[in-house]
Amino acid sequence: MSRQKFATTAGIALCCAVVGVGLVGCDADTDGDSSAPAPAPEEGTGEDLLTGTQTITVGDHTVKVSCSGEPADGRPLVVLLHGGGDDLTTMAPFQETLSADGRVCSYDRLGAGGSDQPGGPQDYDSVGETLTGVLDQVAGEEPVVLVGHSMGGLIAGRYAPDHQDRVAGLVLLDSTSPTAVADVSDRIPESDTGPAGELRAQTLAIFAGENPELLVFTDGDVASAGDIPVRVIQHGQQYLGEVPEYGEGLEEDWTAGQNKWLALSEDSELSTAENSGHYIHVDEPDVAVAAIDEVTTRAAG
């Protein structure tokens, strides 16, 4: 593999899998229609039910939100959190599938898609404030099930322990590790002057806030969200292993990070989507749908 080809391949792997945020020249190919429009508004859902794609006001910002499907008795609202560098359109086909069984909403975080830019650097608390503002308007006082992909899973996992009155369950789809900064900085030495060293520097810059959402990643232990149902699904296609010398270790770190998320709940399980890359909801949507069905059923019970 040439130096240029390696840098491109490894960059795609780490920016999309470790962070989910686009580096220069890193446009993830999800094998799906990431530009597909969000589900269209539905009729007969009531005046107070936000449906279709709309712009709402959260604090001092406008946020693009999409909701579809009809409320189902006993089934909590499902809220999708996209990965970094993506927006709600990336999950639109998956949202449409889920909408057949109940109500589903998604939104663009500040700095993504059709939402406003953040006013400055963000941390987990500030992105959580936006999430709370969205939940206030799409769910009211009813608890929800959060489904987060990549960076969206990281945000969901950090949000749930401090908002146990709002979150009834979690599904984490190949979520960014709670120790992502250390995983990369410890695995690839600073002294590496090759493509891997460049990759390390780029990735750590993204973690430091050089990403569209200006989110500054900080490592930490995983706090408990009680006994809510939590299902963690990791990729099965070992594409991080393509990084010469460090690939096997990066895959080990990734799996270790998925296991750390199990500390979120006494009712947590880890599984592997064997035929999937990073975009599990695109590569193996049936696996993701089954996990969401299980979590919503348990949350409703």
Coordinates of C-alpha atoms in Angstrom, one line a residue, residues 71-77 101 143 145 295-301:
P71 CA -47.2 6.9 18.8
A72 CA -47.6 3.3 19.8
D73 CA -49.1 2.3 23.1
G74 CA -46.4 1.5 25.6
R75 CA -43.6 2.2 23.2
P76 CA -41.3 5.1 24.1
L77 CA -40.4 7.6 21.6
D101 CA -43.6 0.4 14.6
P143 CA -39.0 9.2 28.8
V145 CA -35.0 5.6 24.1
V295 CA -34.9 -2.0 24.4
T296 CA -38.2 -0.3 23.8
T297 CA -40.1 -3.4 24.9
R298 CA -38.1 -3.7 28.1
A299 CA -38.4 0.1 28.7
A300 CA -42.2 -0.1 28.3
G301 CA -42.5 -3.0 30.7

